[in-house]
Short mmCIF file of C-alpha atoms in Angstrom, two decimals:
data_model
loop_
_atom_site.label_atom_id
_atom_site.label_comp_id
_atom_site.label_asym_id
_atom_site.label_seq_id
_atom_site.Cartn_x
_atom_site.Cartn_y
_atom_site.Cartn_z
CA MET U 16 0.99 -0.30 21.06
CA THR U 17 3.61 1.95 21.86
CA TYR U 18 6.40 3.59 19.53
CA LEU U 19 9.05 1.48 21.79
CA SER U 20 8.16 -1.82 20.39
CA ALA U 21 9.03 -2.60 16.82
CA SER U 22 5.23 -3.59 15.97
CA SER U 23 3.51 -0.42 15.79
CA TYR U 24 5.95 0.49 12.49
CA SER U 25 5.26 0.22 9.76
CA HIS U 26 7.90 -1.49 7.03
CA ILE U 27 6.63 0.64 4.49
CA PRO U 28 8.26 3.97 4.37
CA ALA U 29 6.90 7.45 4.71
CA GLY U 30 6.18 8.41 1.98
CA ASP U 31 4.23 5.91 0.49
CA ARG U 32 2.23 5.34 3.00
CA PHE U 33 0.94 9.26 2.06
CA ARG U 34 1.29 8.16 -1.37
CA ALA U 35 -1.58 5.18 -0.63
CA LEU U 36 -3.21 8.31 1.50
CA LEU U 37 -3.67 10.40 -1.59
CA ALA U 38 -4.86 7.33 -4.02
CA LYS U 39 -7.95 7.22 -2.13
CA PRO U 40 -10.86 8.46 -3.40
CA GLY U 41 -11.40 12.38 -1.89
CA ILE U 42 -9.53 14.49 0.06
CA LEU U 43 -7.39 14.06 2.67
CA GLY U 44 -7.92 15.73 5.45
CA ILE U 45 -4.74 16.78 7.61
CA PRO U 46 -4.62 18.90 11.32
CA GLY U 47 -2.16 20.57 12.47
CA THR U 48 -0.12 18.74 15.04
CA HIS U 49 2.19 21.42 16.98
CA ASN U 50 3.60 18.77 18.99
CA GLY U 51 3.72 14.48 19.80
CA LEU U 52 0.32 15.17 22.61
CA ALA U 53 -1.83 16.83 20.06
CA ALA U 54 -0.80 14.49 16.80
CA GLN U 55 -1.93 11.40 19.85
CA GLN U 56 -5.40 13.58 19.71
CA ALA U 57 -5.46 13.80 16.13
CA ARG U 58 -5.20 10.92 15.60
CA ASN U 59 -7.21 9.40 17.94
CA ALA U 60 -10.62 11.85 16.41
CA GLY U 61 -9.83 9.85 13.09
CA PHE U 62 -7.24 11.61 10.98
CA GLU U 63 -5.07 8.96 8.87
CA ALA U 64 -2.29 12.03 8.88
CA CYS U 65 -0.82 14.85 10.66
CA TYR U 66 0.54 18.54 9.30
CA LEU U 67 3.70 20.33 10.75
CA SER U 68 3.47 24.12 10.29
CA GLY U 69 6.08 26.08 10.85
CA ALA U 70 4.21 29.32 12.33
CA ALA U 71 3.15 26.16 15.06
CA MET U 72 6.48 25.58 15.77
CA THR U 73 7.53 28.87 15.78
CA ALA U 74 5.25 30.54 17.68
CA SER U 75 5.84 27.47 20.31
CA MET U 76 9.32 28.36 21.07
CA GLY U 77 8.50 32.25 21.55
CA LEU U 78 9.48 32.94 17.78
CA PRO U 79 7.86 34.57 15.05
CA ASP U 80 7.32 32.53 11.86
CA LEU U 81 10.59 34.24 9.60
CA GLY U 82 12.90 31.63 8.90
CA ILE U 83 14.51 32.06 12.27
CA ILE U 84 14.70 28.13 13.05
CA THR U 85 17.20 25.27 11.88
CA VAL U 86 16.44 21.86 10.22
CA ASP U 87 17.68 19.91 13.69
CA GLU U 88 15.35 22.21 14.91
CA VAL U 89 12.31 21.20 13.21
CA ALA U 90 13.71 17.66 12.64
CA PHE U 91 13.40 17.42 16.90
CA PHE U 92 9.65 18.03 15.89
CA ILE U 93 9.37 15.32 13.36
CA ARG U 94 10.11 12.92 15.55
CA GLN U 95 8.07 13.57 18.60
CA VAL U 96 4.91 13.49 15.76
CA VAL U 97 5.98 11.14 13.80
CA ARG U 98 6.68 8.49 16.86
CA ALA U 99 3.92 9.68 19.30
CA SER U 100 1.29 9.25 16.45
CA GLY U 101 2.74 6.89 13.89
CA LEU U 102 1.17 8.62 10.94
CA PRO U 103 2.74 9.78 8.50
CA VAL U 104 3.44 13.50 8.95
CA LEU U 105 3.61 16.28 6.61
CA VAL U 106 6.33 18.82 6.08
CA ASP U 107 6.66 22.91 6.92
CA GLY U 108 10.44 23.22 5.04
CA ASP U 109 9.99 26.23 4.66
CA THR U 110 12.04 28.07 1.80
CA GLY U 111 14.35 24.90 2.12
CA TYR U 112 16.98 26.91 4.62
CA GLY U 113 19.22 27.80 1.92
CA GLU U 114 19.91 26.56 -1.73
CA ALA U 115 19.78 23.49 -3.11
CA LEU U 116 22.24 21.38 -1.42
CA ASN U 117 21.05 22.88 1.66
CA VAL U 118 16.75 21.43 0.30
CA MET U 119 18.80 18.48 -0.65
CA HIS U 120 20.21 18.11 3.26
CA MET U 121 16.68 19.65 4.31
CA VAL U 122 15.60 16.63 2.39
CA ARG U 123 17.57 13.47 3.33
CA THR U 124 16.85 15.45 7.60
CA PHE U 125 13.13 15.36 7.29
CA GLU U 126 13.17 11.33 5.53
CA ASP U 127 15.46 10.31 8.44
CA ALA U 128 13.18 11.63 11.03
CA GLY U 129 10.36 10.20 10.04
CA ALA U 130 8.97 12.72 7.84
CA ALA U 131 6.35 11.13 4.87
CA ALA U 132 5.78 14.91 2.76
CA VAL U 133 7.29 18.25 2.80
CA HIS U 134 6.56 21.45 0.72
CA LEU U 135 8.55 24.75 -0.33
CA GLU U 136 7.57 27.60 -0.18
CA ASP U 137 8.76 30.41 -3.35
CA GLN U 138 9.93 33.38 -0.43
CA ILE U 139 13.35 34.71 -0.41
CA LEU U 140 14.46 34.73 3.13
CA PRO U 141 13.53 36.89 5.92
CA LYS U 142 9.93 34.68 4.68
CA LYS U 143 6.80 35.76 5.79
CA CYS U 144 3.06 33.86 6.82
CA GLY U 145 1.81 33.34 3.18
CA HIS U 146 -1.44 35.26 4.37
CA LEU U 147 0.66 38.48 5.53
CA ASN U 148 2.04 41.45 2.87
CA ASP U 149 4.75 42.62 0.89
CA LYS U 150 7.09 39.04 -0.01
CA LYS U 151 8.88 38.18 -1.87
CA LEU U 152 9.60 35.67 -4.68
CA ALA U 153 12.66 33.62 -6.41
CA SER U 154 12.83 33.43 -9.91
CA PRO U 155 10.60 30.65 -10.77
CA GLU U 156 13.81 29.44 -11.87
CA ASP U 157 16.44 29.41 -8.32
CA MET U 158 12.68 27.64 -6.95
CA ALA U 159 12.28 24.87 -10.25
CA ALA U 160 16.16 24.48 -9.05
CA LYS U 161 15.49 24.14 -5.29
CA VAL U 162 12.21 21.34 -6.30
CA ALA U 163 15.38 19.03 -8.72
CA ALA U 164 17.62 19.13 -6.24
CA ALA U 165 14.78 17.45 -3.65
CA ALA U 166 13.50 15.09 -6.43
CA HIS U 167 17.18 13.80 -6.43
CA ALA U 168 17.33 13.40 -3.07
CA ARG U 169 14.36 11.95 -1.36
CA ARG U 170 14.48 8.36 -1.24
CA HIS U 171 10.30 7.97 -0.65
CA LEU U 172 9.32 12.41 0.54
CA TYR U 173 6.45 13.30 -0.86
CA ILE U 174 7.48 17.07 -2.98
CA ILE U 175 4.58 19.07 -2.56
CA ALA U 176 5.72 23.03 -3.84
CA ARG U 177 4.18 25.96 -2.62
CA THR U 178 3.51 29.83 -4.73
CA ASP U 179 2.87 32.40 -2.41
CA ALA U 180 2.39 34.25 -6.35
CA ALA U 181 -0.56 34.70 -6.18
CA ALA U 182 -1.09 38.50 -4.44
CA SER U 183 1.68 40.01 -6.56
CA GLU U 184 1.85 38.26 -9.56
CA GLY U 185 -1.37 37.28 -9.89
CA MET U 186 -3.22 34.07 -11.00
CA ASP U 187 -1.39 33.74 -14.38
CA GLY U 188 2.27 34.14 -12.55
CA ALA U 189 0.71 31.86 -10.03
CA VAL U 190 0.64 28.62 -12.44
CA ALA U 191 3.58 29.61 -14.19
CA ARG U 192 5.33 28.83 -11.93
CA ALA U 193 2.51 25.70 -10.85
CA LYS U 194 3.71 24.03 -14.55
CA LEU U 195 7.46 25.09 -14.09
CA TYR U 196 7.57 23.20 -10.31
CA MET U 197 6.14 20.18 -11.30
CA GLU U 198 8.48 20.03 -14.75
CA ALA U 199 10.82 20.27 -12.52
CA GLY U 200 9.52 17.63 -10.28
CA ALA U 201 7.45 18.13 -7.16
CA ASP U 202 4.27 15.67 -6.49
CA ALA U 203 1.89 18.54 -5.70
CA ILE U 204 0.71 22.20 -5.81
CA PHE U 205 0.43 24.24 -3.25
CA PRO U 206 -1.80 27.28 -4.00
CA GLU U 207 -1.16 29.46 -1.05
CA ALA U 208 -3.25 32.96 0.30
CA LEU U 209 -6.18 32.36 -2.11
CA ASN U 210 -8.67 34.15 -1.27
CA THR U 211 -12.45 33.22 -3.00
CA GLU U 212 -13.82 30.18 -4.17
CA GLU U 213 -13.26 31.53 -7.44
CA MET U 214 -9.86 31.85 -7.54
CA PHE U 215 -9.30 27.89 -6.39
CA ARG U 216 -11.77 27.04 -8.73
CA GLU U 217 -9.49 28.76 -11.69
CA PHE U 218 -6.41 27.16 -10.25
CA ALA U 219 -7.33 23.49 -9.84
CA ARG U 220 -9.05 24.24 -13.57
CA ARG U 221 -5.67 25.56 -15.03
CA MET U 222 -3.68 22.76 -12.75
CA PRO U 223 -5.43 19.00 -14.14
CA GLY U 224 -4.73 16.12 -12.91
CA VAL U 225 -2.35 17.88 -10.77
CA PRO U 226 -2.79 16.57 -6.95
CA LEU U 227 -3.47 20.46 -5.51
CA LEU U 228 -3.48 21.94 -1.09
CA ALA U 229 -5.44 23.88 0.37
CA ASN U 230 -4.59 26.00 2.81
CA MET U 231 -7.43 26.33 5.90
CA THR U 232 -6.27 29.27 7.50
CA GLU U 233 -7.55 31.18 10.64
CA PHE U 234 -7.44 34.72 10.41
CA GLY U 235 -5.73 35.28 6.79
CA ARG U 236 -6.52 35.81 3.63
CA THR U 237 -8.41 33.02 3.04
CA PRO U 238 -12.27 32.48 4.17
CA PHE U 239 -13.13 29.05 5.79
CA TYR U 240 -14.54 26.69 3.14
CA THR U 241 -14.81 23.85 4.38
CA LYS U 242 -13.28 19.78 3.91
CA GLN U 243 -16.25 19.42 0.89
CA GLN U 244 -16.02 22.77 -0.21
CA PHE U 245 -12.49 22.37 -1.17
CA GLU U 246 -13.13 18.58 -2.45
CA ASP U 247 -15.26 20.18 -4.64
CA PHE U 248 -12.79 23.33 -5.70
CA GLY U 249 -10.81 20.35 -6.77
CA TYR U 250 -8.16 20.06 -3.64
CA LYS U 251 -6.94 16.62 -2.83
CA MET U 252 -5.63 17.93 0.57
CA MET U 253 -6.31 20.18 2.76
CA ILE U 254 -4.21 21.10 6.70
CA TRP U 255 -5.86 23.29 9.87
CA PRO U 256 -2.00 24.58 10.20
CA VAL U 257 -2.04 26.37 13.95
CA THR U 258 -4.97 25.65 14.69
CA SER U 259 -4.30 23.01 17.47
CA LEU U 260 -2.27 25.64 18.41
CA ARG U 261 -3.97 28.73 18.98
CA VAL U 262 -6.77 26.56 21.03
CA ALA U 263 -4.28 25.43 23.66
CA ALA U 264 -2.36 28.91 23.56
CA LEU U 265 -6.18 30.42 24.80
CA ALA U 266 -6.43 27.84 27.37
CA GLN U 267 -2.78 28.40 28.68
CA GLU U 268 -3.44 31.99 28.10
CA LYS U 269 -6.62 31.58 30.55
CA LEU U 270 -5.17 28.83 33.15
CA TYR U 271 -2.25 31.29 33.34
CA THR U 272 -4.39 34.33 34.23
CA ALA U 273 -6.68 32.22 36.46
CA ILE U 274 -3.42 30.81 38.24
CA GLN U 275 -3.09 34.41 39.26
CA ARG U 276 -5.73 36.17 39.88
CA ASP U 277 -7.38 33.07 42.30
CA GLY U 278 -4.00 32.44 44.00
CA GLY U 279 -4.66 28.51 42.16
CA ALA U 280 -5.79 26.78 39.74
CA GLN U 281 -9.07 24.86 41.52
CA ASN U 282 -11.22 27.16 39.06
CA CYS U 283 -9.61 25.29 36.24
CA VAL U 284 -10.09 21.60 36.99
CA ASP U 285 -13.38 21.49 34.61
CA GLN U 286 -11.61 22.05 32.32
CA MET U 287 -8.54 20.24 31.94
CA LEU U 288 -8.20 17.29 30.89
CA THR U 289 -7.93 14.00 34.26
CA ARG U 290 -5.11 12.58 35.03
CA LYS U 291 -6.88 9.54 33.77
CA ASP U 292 -8.13 10.46 30.35
CA LEU U 293 -4.01 12.22 29.59
CA TYR U 294 -2.51 8.63 30.90
CA ALA U 295 -5.00 7.05 28.69
CA THR U 296 -4.33 9.39 25.25
CA ILE U 297 -0.35 8.69 25.86
CA ASP U 298 -0.70 4.85 27.06
CA TYR U 299 0.95 4.57 30.27
CA ALA U 300 0.06 1.98 30.05
CA GLY U 301 1.31 0.51 27.64
CA PHE U 302 4.59 2.06 28.24
CA GLU U 303 4.41 -0.06 31.66
CA ALA U 304 3.86 -3.19 30.76
CA LEU U 305 7.28 -2.74 28.31
CA ASP U 306 8.86 -3.03 31.89
CA SER U 307 8.44 -5.15 34.68
CA THR U 308 10.01 -3.57 37.42
CA ILE U 309 7.54 -1.70 36.84
CA VAL U 310 4.45 -1.58 39.95
CA LYS U 311 1.47 -1.20 37.58
CA THR U 312 0.15 2.44 38.92
CA ILE U 313 -3.88 3.15 40.59
CA VAL U 314 -4.76 6.22 39.13
CA PRO U 315 -5.94 8.25 42.27
CA GLU U 316 -9.35 9.08 42.43
CA PRO U 317 -10.27 12.69 42.31
CA ILE U 318 -10.96 15.58 45.20
CA LYS U 319 -13.84 15.45 45.97
#
């Protein structure tokens, strides 16, 4: 059913649907989906929620992840992924795009765009990827004020507070911040850039009863762990934030190199999604069926 049909929409707020997923036993795996097509493919693979990474959004725009993009630009991605997949979407809210009032504006805008959850981090601008060096942190009290502002503004949005403090303040600092953020109104905690099994387990042990999110990004400080391993460590959610974009970007790079080398894409056909499969993914026939003036499309047979 296409997003244009009212029957395809849930009457349950997105944040409530996200909470319902977390109420199930086990860990919720949330793949990064950098655009609507990726979100549809993730849904078709059986995932129940999607993630919008700031790093993936900015990279898809040809920009670094330094807090450059705006709330309205992120809302464009949210609307695209929500309407394409119909799934609850967790969104990277970076630093909240400013202070308390800006954070409240972000929450209202993200909810209106259809987001189910947001994570907000305790860096200051210009922010950096959590797995890079020399991140500058806000004071715990300033970050707690942002969390409280987000909680005050939301109707249903699930709020995850991210702390990048482990690298500079150690486990004690990260845990102290996490407890303060929970007191301020966060629903869950995202301890960023932990780099050993012992660190993940210790953080979970010191935050009993708190839903925790683990980040399984490639080429960072965290070794590769599986969904089952993170569940065993005590985590309720995990994300693969930029994975889909990295795979797609490399495929595109190889394609353009081949076209330049070969004078065409004829040697890359076996690496492409066929027209038939692409149309099935985006429900081309479903959209046609909504308008009786459109003649039903017949997909051409591939030219041998």
